[in-house]
Amino acid sequence: MSSSLPPVFYHFFRTPLPYARTLVLQEQLHALQLSQRRLGVHKDVLLLLEHRPVYTAGRRQHENSVRDEKLRLTNIGADFVNTLRGGELTYHGPGQIVGYPLLDLSRYSPAMGIRDYICRLQKTLELHLREGHGIKHSASEHTGVFLNPTTKVASIGVQVRHRLTTHGFSLNITEEPLSWFNQIVACGLADVRAGSIEGVEGRPISLMDEIPVLIERFGKLYEREMVEMDPNNEGEIGRAILEVEEIARQAGPWATEPIEAPIA
Amino acid sequence: MQSILRRTLASSNPLLRCRASLSPRAISRHFGFRTIVTKRYTAEHECVAFDETTGLGVISITDHAQSSLGDVVFVELPQVGTEVSQHDQIGAVESVKAASDIYAPVSGKVEEINETLADQPGLLNKSPEEEGWLCKIKLSNPSELEELMNEEEYQASYEH
Protein backbone atom coordinates (compact mmCIF):
# COMPACT_ATOMS: atom_id res chain seq x y z
CA MET A 1 0.00 0.00 0.00
CA SER A 2 1.51 3.31 -1.12
CA SER A 3 0.60 5.07 2.12
CA SER A 4 2.97 7.89 1.28
CA LEU A 5 0.68 9.06 -1.54
CA PRO A 6 -1.98 11.68 -0.76
CA PRO A 7 -5.65 10.60 -0.83
CA VAL A 8 -7.95 10.87 -3.81
CA PHE A 9 -10.77 13.33 -3.13
CA TYR A 10 -14.12 12.19 -4.49
CA HIS A 11 -17.46 13.80 -5.13
CA PHE A 12 -20.74 12.22 -6.19
CA PHE A 13 -23.17 14.48 -8.06
CA ARG A 14 -26.80 13.86 -7.04
CA THR A 15 -28.41 15.26 -10.20
CA PRO A 16 -27.70 14.05 -13.77
CA LEU A 17 -25.29 16.51 -15.37
CA PRO A 18 -25.29 18.00 -18.88
CA TYR A 19 -22.28 16.54 -20.69
CA ALA A 20 -20.80 19.62 -22.33
CA ARG A 21 -20.80 21.61 -19.11
CA THR A 22 -19.16 18.69 -17.27
CA LEU A 23 -16.45 18.56 -19.93
CA VAL A 24 -15.78 22.24 -19.18
CA LEU A 25 -15.49 21.28 -15.48
CA GLN A 26 -13.01 18.52 -16.31
CA GLU A 27 -10.89 20.97 -18.32
CA GLN A 28 -11.02 23.49 -15.45
CA LEU A 29 -9.86 20.88 -12.95
CA HIS A 30 -7.19 19.60 -15.37
CA ALA A 31 -5.78 23.11 -15.84
CA LEU A 32 -5.76 23.67 -12.08
CA GLN A 33 -4.00 20.37 -11.56
CA LEU A 34 -1.35 21.23 -14.14
CA SER A 35 -0.58 24.65 -12.68
CA GLN A 36 -0.76 23.52 -9.04
CA ARG A 37 1.55 20.61 -9.78
CA ARG A 38 4.38 23.05 -10.43
CA LEU A 39 4.08 24.06 -6.77
CA GLY A 40 3.48 20.48 -5.65
CA VAL A 41 0.05 21.29 -4.20
CA HIS A 42 -2.23 19.67 -6.77
CA LYS A 43 -4.94 17.18 -5.76
CA ASP A 44 -6.17 13.99 -7.36
CA VAL A 45 -9.94 13.89 -7.78
CA LEU A 46 -12.59 11.28 -8.63
CA LEU A 47 -15.92 12.59 -9.90
CA LEU A 48 -18.86 10.16 -9.88
CA LEU A 49 -22.08 11.10 -11.62
CA GLU A 50 -24.80 10.37 -14.13
CA HIS A 51 -25.21 12.35 -17.34
CA ARG A 52 -28.37 13.57 -19.03
CA PRO A 53 -28.89 11.56 -22.25
CA VAL A 54 -25.89 12.15 -24.53
CA TYR A 55 -23.95 10.42 -27.26
CA THR A 56 -20.23 11.15 -27.38
CA ALA A 57 -17.63 10.50 -30.07
CA GLY A 58 -13.94 9.86 -29.47
CA ARG A 59 -10.80 11.40 -30.82
CA ARG A 60 -10.54 9.25 -33.93
CA GLN A 61 -13.95 10.33 -35.18
CA HIS A 62 -13.66 13.55 -37.11
CA GLU A 63 -16.63 15.88 -36.95
CA ASN A 64 -17.46 15.33 -40.64
CA SER A 65 -17.75 11.59 -40.27
CA VAL A 66 -20.26 11.82 -37.43
CA ARG A 67 -22.34 14.73 -38.73
CA ASP A 68 -25.24 12.52 -39.91
CA GLU A 69 -25.27 10.58 -36.68
CA LYS A 70 -25.27 13.80 -34.71
CA LEU A 71 -28.36 14.98 -36.58
CA ARG A 72 -30.22 11.69 -36.12
CA LEU A 73 -29.39 11.31 -32.45
CA THR A 74 -30.13 14.87 -31.38
CA ASN A 75 -33.58 14.40 -32.92
CA ILE A 76 -34.41 11.62 -30.47
CA GLY A 77 -33.84 13.70 -27.35
CA ALA A 78 -30.12 13.33 -26.66
CA ASP A 79 -27.16 15.68 -26.83
CA PHE A 80 -24.18 14.87 -29.07
CA VAL A 81 -20.64 15.93 -28.19
CA ASN A 82 -17.29 15.30 -29.87
CA THR A 83 -14.43 14.66 -27.44
CA LEU A 84 -10.69 14.05 -27.38
CA ARG A 85 -10.80 10.84 -25.38
CA GLY A 86 -9.79 7.44 -26.70
CA GLY A 87 -12.49 5.03 -27.82
CA GLU A 88 -15.42 5.51 -30.20
CA LEU A 89 -19.14 6.33 -30.12
CA THR A 90 -20.92 5.64 -26.87
CA TYR A 91 -23.96 6.66 -24.80
CA HIS A 92 -24.22 8.14 -21.32
CA GLY A 93 -27.44 8.75 -19.42
CA PRO A 94 -29.39 8.22 -16.21
CA GLY A 95 -29.09 4.70 -14.84
CA GLN A 96 -25.39 4.59 -15.72
CA ILE A 97 -22.58 5.51 -13.32
CA VAL A 98 -19.92 7.66 -14.98
CA GLY A 99 -16.57 8.08 -13.26
CA TYR A 100 -13.92 10.67 -14.05
CA PRO A 101 -10.66 9.95 -12.21
CA LEU A 102 -8.48 13.05 -12.57
CA LEU A 103 -5.21 11.51 -11.44
CA ASP A 104 -1.54 12.43 -11.73
CA LEU A 105 0.07 9.20 -12.91
CA SER A 106 3.53 10.56 -12.07
CA ARG A 107 2.73 10.50 -8.34
CA TYR A 108 3.41 6.80 -8.41
CA SER A 109 7.02 5.72 -8.29
CA PRO A 110 7.79 4.61 -10.95
CA ALA A 111 5.13 6.61 -12.80
CA MET A 112 2.05 4.56 -13.66
CA GLY A 113 1.96 3.68 -17.36
CA ILE A 114 -1.23 4.12 -19.34
CA ARG A 115 -1.78 0.42 -19.92
CA ASP A 116 -1.51 -0.11 -16.15
CA TYR A 117 -3.90 2.76 -15.43
CA ILE A 118 -6.53 1.35 -17.83
CA CYS A 119 -6.02 -2.16 -16.47
CA ARG A 120 -6.73 -1.05 -12.89
CA LEU A 121 -9.84 0.81 -14.05
CA GLN A 122 -11.07 -2.33 -15.72
CA LYS A 123 -10.23 -4.44 -12.66
CA THR A 124 -12.09 -2.01 -10.39
CA LEU A 125 -15.25 -2.52 -12.44
CA GLU A 126 -14.78 -6.30 -12.66
CA LEU A 127 -14.25 -6.45 -8.87
CA HIS A 128 -17.39 -4.39 -8.31
CA LEU A 129 -19.46 -6.77 -10.43
CA ARG A 130 -18.02 -9.83 -8.73
CA GLU A 131 -18.05 -8.72 -5.08
CA GLY A 132 -21.14 -6.57 -5.28
CA HIS A 133 -23.34 -8.73 -7.47
CA GLY A 134 -21.76 -12.14 -7.90
CA ILE A 135 -21.36 -11.38 -11.60
CA LYS A 136 -18.37 -12.96 -13.31
CA HIS A 137 -17.26 -10.92 -16.28
CA SER A 138 -16.50 -12.49 -19.65
CA ALA A 139 -12.84 -12.09 -20.69
CA SER A 140 -12.40 -10.07 -23.87
CA GLU A 141 -9.59 -8.72 -26.05
CA HIS A 142 -11.51 -5.41 -26.10
CA THR A 143 -11.06 -2.79 -23.41
CA GLY A 144 -14.15 -2.58 -21.23
CA VAL A 145 -16.21 -5.09 -19.24
CA PHE A 146 -18.39 -7.75 -20.86
CA LEU A 147 -21.09 -10.00 -19.41
CA ASN A 148 -20.68 -12.35 -22.35
CA PRO A 149 -18.94 -11.95 -25.75
CA THR A 150 -21.83 -9.91 -27.16
CA THR A 151 -22.97 -7.95 -24.11
CA LYS A 152 -21.02 -5.00 -22.76
CA VAL A 153 -21.79 -3.58 -19.33
CA ALA A 154 -18.97 -1.04 -18.84
CA SER A 155 -16.84 1.15 -21.12
CA ILE A 156 -13.57 2.99 -20.76
CA GLY A 157 -12.33 6.05 -22.65
CA VAL A 158 -9.52 8.21 -21.37
CA GLN A 159 -7.32 11.16 -22.30
CA VAL A 160 -3.83 11.65 -20.85
CA ARG A 161 -1.89 14.91 -21.02
CA HIS A 162 1.40 15.36 -19.17
CA ARG A 163 0.52 12.25 -17.14
CA LEU A 164 -2.77 13.83 -15.97
CA THR A 165 -5.89 11.80 -16.73
CA THR A 166 -9.34 13.01 -17.78
CA HIS A 167 -12.53 11.22 -18.91
CA GLY A 168 -12.81 7.69 -17.50
CA PHE A 169 -15.39 4.93 -17.32
CA SER A 170 -19.10 4.20 -17.43
CA LEU A 171 -21.02 1.30 -15.84
CA ASN A 172 -24.65 0.42 -16.70
CA ILE A 173 -26.59 -0.06 -13.47
CA THR A 174 -30.25 0.02 -14.52
CA GLU A 175 -32.01 -0.92 -17.75
CA GLU A 176 -32.74 2.75 -18.59
CA PRO A 177 -29.64 3.25 -20.82
CA LEU A 178 -30.40 0.21 -22.98
CA SER A 179 -33.04 1.59 -25.36
CA TRP A 180 -30.69 4.53 -25.99
CA PHE A 181 -27.72 2.21 -26.66
CA ASN A 182 -29.86 0.30 -29.18
CA GLN A 183 -29.93 3.40 -31.40
CA ILE A 184 -26.19 3.12 -32.17
CA VAL A 185 -23.30 0.79 -32.82
CA ALA A 186 -21.39 1.54 -29.63
CA CYS A 187 -17.60 1.44 -29.34
CA GLY A 188 -17.23 0.33 -32.95
CA LEU A 189 -18.43 -3.20 -32.11
CA ALA A 190 -21.25 -4.09 -34.50
CA ASP A 191 -22.47 -7.33 -32.91
CA VAL A 192 -22.31 -6.16 -29.29
CA ARG A 193 -25.28 -4.89 -27.29
CA ALA A 194 -25.37 -3.11 -23.95
CA GLY A 195 -26.23 -4.93 -20.73
CA SER A 196 -26.81 -3.77 -17.19
CA ILE A 197 -26.43 -5.03 -13.61
CA GLU A 198 -30.19 -4.72 -13.18
CA GLY A 199 -30.69 -6.92 -16.24
CA VAL A 200 -28.55 -9.68 -14.72
CA GLU A 201 -29.96 -9.37 -11.19
CA GLY A 202 -33.55 -9.32 -12.45
CA ARG A 203 -34.59 -6.80 -9.80
CA PRO A 204 -34.41 -2.99 -9.43
CA ILE A 205 -30.97 -1.74 -8.36
CA SER A 206 -30.42 1.59 -6.62
CA LEU A 207 -27.62 3.47 -8.36
CA MET A 208 -26.87 5.53 -5.25
CA ASP A 209 -26.22 2.38 -3.19
CA GLU A 210 -23.52 1.35 -5.66
CA ILE A 211 -21.44 4.47 -5.15
CA PRO A 212 -19.74 4.00 -1.74
CA VAL A 213 -18.62 0.44 -2.48
CA LEU A 214 -17.41 1.35 -5.96
CA ILE A 215 -15.30 4.12 -4.43
CA GLU A 216 -13.81 1.65 -1.95
CA ARG A 217 -12.86 -0.75 -4.71
CA PHE A 218 -11.32 2.07 -6.76
CA GLY A 219 -9.17 2.99 -3.74
CA LYS A 220 -8.06 -0.62 -3.43
CA LEU A 221 -6.98 -1.00 -7.05
CA TYR A 222 -5.16 2.35 -7.09
CA GLU A 223 -3.70 1.85 -3.60
CA ARG A 224 -5.04 5.18 -2.36
CA GLU A 225 -7.09 6.39 0.55
CA MET A 226 -10.41 7.78 -0.70
CA VAL A 227 -11.63 10.94 1.04
CA GLU A 228 -14.97 12.60 0.45
CA MET A 229 -14.60 16.17 -0.73
CA ASP A 230 -16.61 18.98 0.84
CA PRO A 231 -17.16 21.30 -2.13
CA ASN A 232 -17.99 24.15 0.26
CA ASN A 233 -14.48 23.91 1.63
CA GLU A 234 -12.41 23.09 -1.39
CA GLY A 235 -11.47 26.44 -2.91
CA GLU A 236 -11.57 26.76 -6.69
CA ILE A 237 -12.25 23.05 -7.27
CA GLY A 238 -15.18 23.12 -4.87
CA ARG A 239 -16.69 26.27 -6.39
CA ALA A 240 -16.48 24.82 -9.90
CA ILE A 241 -18.25 21.66 -8.72
CA LEU A 242 -21.03 23.56 -6.93
CA GLU A 243 -21.61 25.65 -10.04
CA VAL A 244 -22.20 22.55 -12.17
CA GLU A 245 -24.49 21.06 -9.49
CA GLU A 246 -26.63 24.19 -9.61
CA ILE A 247 -26.79 24.24 -13.42
CA ALA A 248 -27.86 20.58 -13.41
CA ARG A 249 -30.64 21.24 -10.90
CA GLN A 250 -31.99 24.11 -12.97
CA ALA A 251 -31.93 22.09 -16.21
CA GLY A 252 -35.17 20.29 -15.31
CA PRO A 253 -36.39 16.88 -16.56
CA TRP A 254 -34.86 14.80 -19.39
CA ALA A 255 -36.21 12.21 -21.85
CA THR A 256 -36.27 8.79 -20.13
CA GLU A 257 -36.62 7.06 -23.48
CA PRO A 258 -35.60 7.96 -27.05
CA ILE A 259 -38.26 10.15 -28.65
CA GLU A 260 -40.07 8.30 -31.49
CA ALA A 261 -37.33 5.66 -31.55
CA PRO A 262 -37.30 4.01 -34.99
CA ILE A 263 -35.54 0.91 -33.60
CA ALA A 264 -37.36 -0.98 -30.81
CA MET B 1 31.19 0.82 -24.40
CA GLN B 2 29.90 4.11 -25.78
CA SER B 3 32.47 6.15 -23.84
CA ILE B 4 35.35 4.03 -25.13
CA LEU B 5 34.08 4.55 -28.66
CA ARG B 6 33.82 8.29 -28.03
CA ARG B 7 37.38 8.58 -26.67
CA THR B 8 38.83 6.58 -29.56
CA LEU B 9 36.99 8.69 -32.10
CA ALA B 10 37.79 11.95 -30.37
CA SER B 11 41.49 11.29 -30.52
CA SER B 12 41.49 10.22 -34.16
CA ASN B 13 38.87 12.51 -35.67
CA PRO B 14 39.60 16.25 -35.47
CA LEU B 15 35.96 17.06 -36.31
CA LEU B 16 34.75 15.48 -33.07
CA ARG B 17 37.14 17.42 -30.90
CA CYS B 18 35.55 20.65 -32.07
CA ARG B 19 32.07 19.61 -30.88
CA ALA B 20 32.23 20.87 -27.33
CA SER B 21 28.52 21.42 -26.68
CA LEU B 22 26.93 18.33 -28.18
CA SER B 23 28.59 15.01 -27.42
CA PRO B 24 27.78 12.64 -30.29
CA ARG B 25 25.97 9.46 -29.31
CA ALA B 26 26.21 7.59 -32.57
CA ILE B 27 27.81 7.69 -35.96
CA SER B 28 25.45 6.55 -38.68
CA ARG B 29 26.11 5.73 -42.29
CA HIS B 30 23.57 7.51 -44.47
CA PHE B 31 23.83 7.07 -48.21
CA GLY B 32 27.56 6.41 -47.84
CA PHE B 33 28.22 9.59 -45.85
CA ARG B 34 29.06 9.54 -42.18
CA THR B 35 26.68 11.83 -40.28
CA ILE B 36 26.58 12.64 -36.60
CA VAL B 37 23.22 11.96 -34.97
CA THR B 38 22.53 13.17 -31.46
CA LYS B 39 19.72 11.54 -29.52
CA ARG B 40 17.99 13.37 -26.71
CA TYR B 41 15.04 12.45 -24.52
CA THR B 42 12.27 14.15 -22.58
CA ALA B 43 10.82 13.13 -19.21
CA GLU B 44 7.58 12.32 -21.03
CA HIS B 45 9.33 9.74 -23.22
CA GLU B 46 9.66 11.62 -26.48
CA CYS B 47 12.90 11.26 -28.40
CA VAL B 48 14.59 13.54 -30.92
CA ALA B 49 17.40 12.24 -33.14
CA PHE B 50 19.14 15.34 -34.45
CA ASP B 51 21.27 15.28 -37.59
CA GLU B 52 23.58 18.30 -37.59
CA THR B 53 24.26 18.20 -41.30
CA THR B 54 20.57 18.46 -42.28
CA GLY B 55 19.36 20.36 -39.21
CA LEU B 56 16.48 17.90 -39.00
CA GLY B 57 15.32 16.20 -35.81
CA VAL B 58 13.43 12.93 -36.17
CA ILE B 59 10.77 12.82 -33.45
CA SER B 60 9.64 9.53 -31.96
CA ILE B 61 8.46 7.99 -28.73
CA THR B 62 10.78 5.69 -26.81
CA ASP B 63 10.60 1.96 -26.40
CA HIS B 64 9.70 2.46 -22.76
CA ALA B 65 6.78 4.66 -23.81
CA GLN B 66 5.37 2.16 -26.27
CA SER B 67 5.50 -0.68 -23.75
CA SER B 68 3.65 1.33 -21.14
CA LEU B 69 1.05 2.47 -23.68
CA GLY B 70 -0.13 -0.90 -24.91
CA ASP B 71 -1.09 -1.75 -28.49
CA VAL B 72 -1.29 1.44 -30.54
CA VAL B 73 -4.38 1.63 -32.75
CA PHE B 74 -4.23 5.22 -33.94
CA VAL B 75 -1.64 7.96 -34.36
CA GLU B 76 -2.47 11.64 -34.76
CA LEU B 77 0.28 13.69 -36.42
CA PRO B 78 0.78 17.41 -37.05
CA GLN B 79 0.37 18.92 -40.50
CA VAL B 80 3.48 19.40 -42.60
CA GLY B 81 4.49 23.03 -42.46
CA THR B 82 3.31 23.57 -38.87
CA GLU B 83 5.56 25.75 -36.73
CA VAL B 84 5.91 24.29 -33.26
CA SER B 85 7.41 25.59 -30.06
CA GLN B 86 9.14 23.33 -27.59
CA HIS B 87 6.53 21.63 -25.34
CA ASP B 88 3.63 22.32 -27.74
CA GLN B 89 1.23 19.44 -28.29
CA ILE B 90 2.07 18.00 -31.70
CA GLY B 91 0.00 14.85 -31.87
CA ALA B 92 -1.50 11.95 -29.97
CA VAL B 93 -1.33 8.20 -29.74
CA GLU B 94 -4.34 6.00 -28.97
CA SER B 95 -4.05 2.61 -27.30
CA VAL B 96 -6.38 0.59 -25.06
CA LYS B 97 -9.01 3.35 -25.31
CA ALA B 98 -6.57 5.97 -23.97
CA ALA B 99 -5.56 8.97 -26.10
CA SER B 100 -2.18 10.21 -24.96
CA ASP B 101 -0.88 13.58 -26.11
CA ILE B 102 2.66 13.92 -27.52
CA TYR B 103 4.68 17.10 -27.08
CA ALA B 104 7.41 18.66 -29.22
CA PRO B 105 10.84 18.14 -27.62
CA VAL B 106 12.21 21.03 -29.70
CA SER B 107 10.99 24.09 -31.60
CA GLY B 108 10.93 24.27 -35.36
CA LYS B 109 8.96 23.52 -38.51
CA VAL B 110 7.41 20.14 -39.34
CA GLU B 111 8.98 19.13 -42.64
CA GLU B 112 7.77 15.55 -42.98
CA ILE B 113 5.38 13.15 -41.26
CA ASN B 114 5.40 9.36 -41.27
CA GLU B 115 2.43 8.54 -43.51
CA THR B 116 2.86 4.76 -42.96
CA LEU B 117 1.48 5.16 -39.45
CA ALA B 118 -2.00 5.81 -40.84
CA ASP B 119 -2.25 2.19 -42.02
CA GLN B 120 0.26 0.66 -39.63
CA PRO B 121 -0.08 2.30 -36.22
CA GLY B 122 1.42 -0.85 -34.70
CA LEU B 123 4.82 0.26 -36.00
CA LEU B 124 4.98 2.40 -32.90
CA ASN B 125 5.08 -0.76 -30.81
CA LYS B 126 7.30 -2.80 -33.15
CA SER B 127 9.90 -0.16 -33.91
CA PRO B 128 9.24 3.03 -31.94
CA GLU B 129 12.51 4.85 -32.61
CA GLU B 130 13.15 3.60 -36.16
CA GLU B 131 10.30 2.67 -38.51
CA GLY B 132 7.71 4.14 -36.13
CA TRP B 133 9.16 7.66 -36.32
CA LEU B 134 6.46 10.32 -36.02
CA CYS B 135 7.70 13.43 -37.82
CA LYS B 136 10.78 15.37 -38.82
CA ILE B 137 11.29 18.89 -37.52
CA LYS B 138 13.72 21.45 -38.88
CA LEU B 139 15.09 22.80 -35.61
CA SER B 140 14.88 26.55 -35.18
CA ASN B 141 17.00 26.47 -32.02
CA PRO B 142 19.38 23.49 -31.68
CA SER B 143 20.60 24.73 -28.30
CA GLU B 144 17.27 23.46 -26.88
CA LEU B 145 18.79 19.97 -27.17
CA GLU B 146 21.08 20.78 -24.27
CA GLU B 147 18.06 21.08 -21.94
CA LEU B 148 17.03 17.51 -22.75
CA MET B 149 18.37 14.26 -21.31
CA ASN B 150 20.93 12.00 -22.89
CA GLU B 151 20.30 8.24 -22.96
CA GLU B 152 21.85 7.51 -19.55
CA GLU B 153 20.00 10.35 -17.84
CA TYR B 154 16.74 9.31 -19.51
CA GLN B 155 17.03 5.69 -18.43
CA ALA B 156 17.86 6.74 -14.88
CA SER B 157 14.84 9.05 -14.85
CA TYR B 158 12.25 6.28 -14.97
CA GLU B 159 14.10 3.37 -13.40
CA HIS B 160 13.46 4.14 -9.74
Short mmCIF file of C-alpha atoms in Angstrom, two decimals, chain A residues 14-17 50-53 77 91 93-95 176 180 248-249 251-257 259:
data_model
loop_
_atom_site.label_atom_id
_atom_site.label_comp_id
_atom_site.label_asym_id
_atom_site.label_seq_id
_atom_site.Cartn_x
_atom_site.Cartn_y
_atom_site.Cartn_z
CA ARG A 14 -26.80 13.86 -7.04
CA THR A 15 -28.41 15.26 -10.20
CA PRO A 16 -27.70 14.05 -13.77
CA LEU A 17 -25.29 16.51 -15.37
CA GLU A 50 -24.80 10.37 -14.13
CA HIS A 51 -25.21 12.35 -17.34
CA ARG A 52 -28.37 13.57 -19.03
CA PRO A 53 -28.89 11.56 -22.25
CA GLY A 77 -33.84 13.70 -27.35
CA TYR A 91 -23.96 6.66 -24.80
CA GLY A 93 -27.44 8.75 -19.42
CA PRO A 94 -29.39 8.22 -16.21
CA GLY A 95 -29.09 4.70 -14.84
CA GLU A 176 -32.74 2.75 -18.59
CA TRP A 180 -30.69 4.53 -25.99
CA ALA A 248 -27.86 20.58 -13.41
CA ARG A 249 -30.64 21.24 -10.90
CA ALA A 251 -31.93 22.09 -16.21
CA GLY A 252 -35.17 20.29 -15.31
CA PRO A 253 -36.39 16.88 -16.56
CA TRP A 254 -34.86 14.80 -19.39
CA ALA A 255 -36.21 12.21 -21.85
CA THR A 256 -36.27 8.79 -20.13
CA GLU A 257 -36.62 7.06 -23.48
CA ILE A 259 -38.26 10.15 -28.65
#
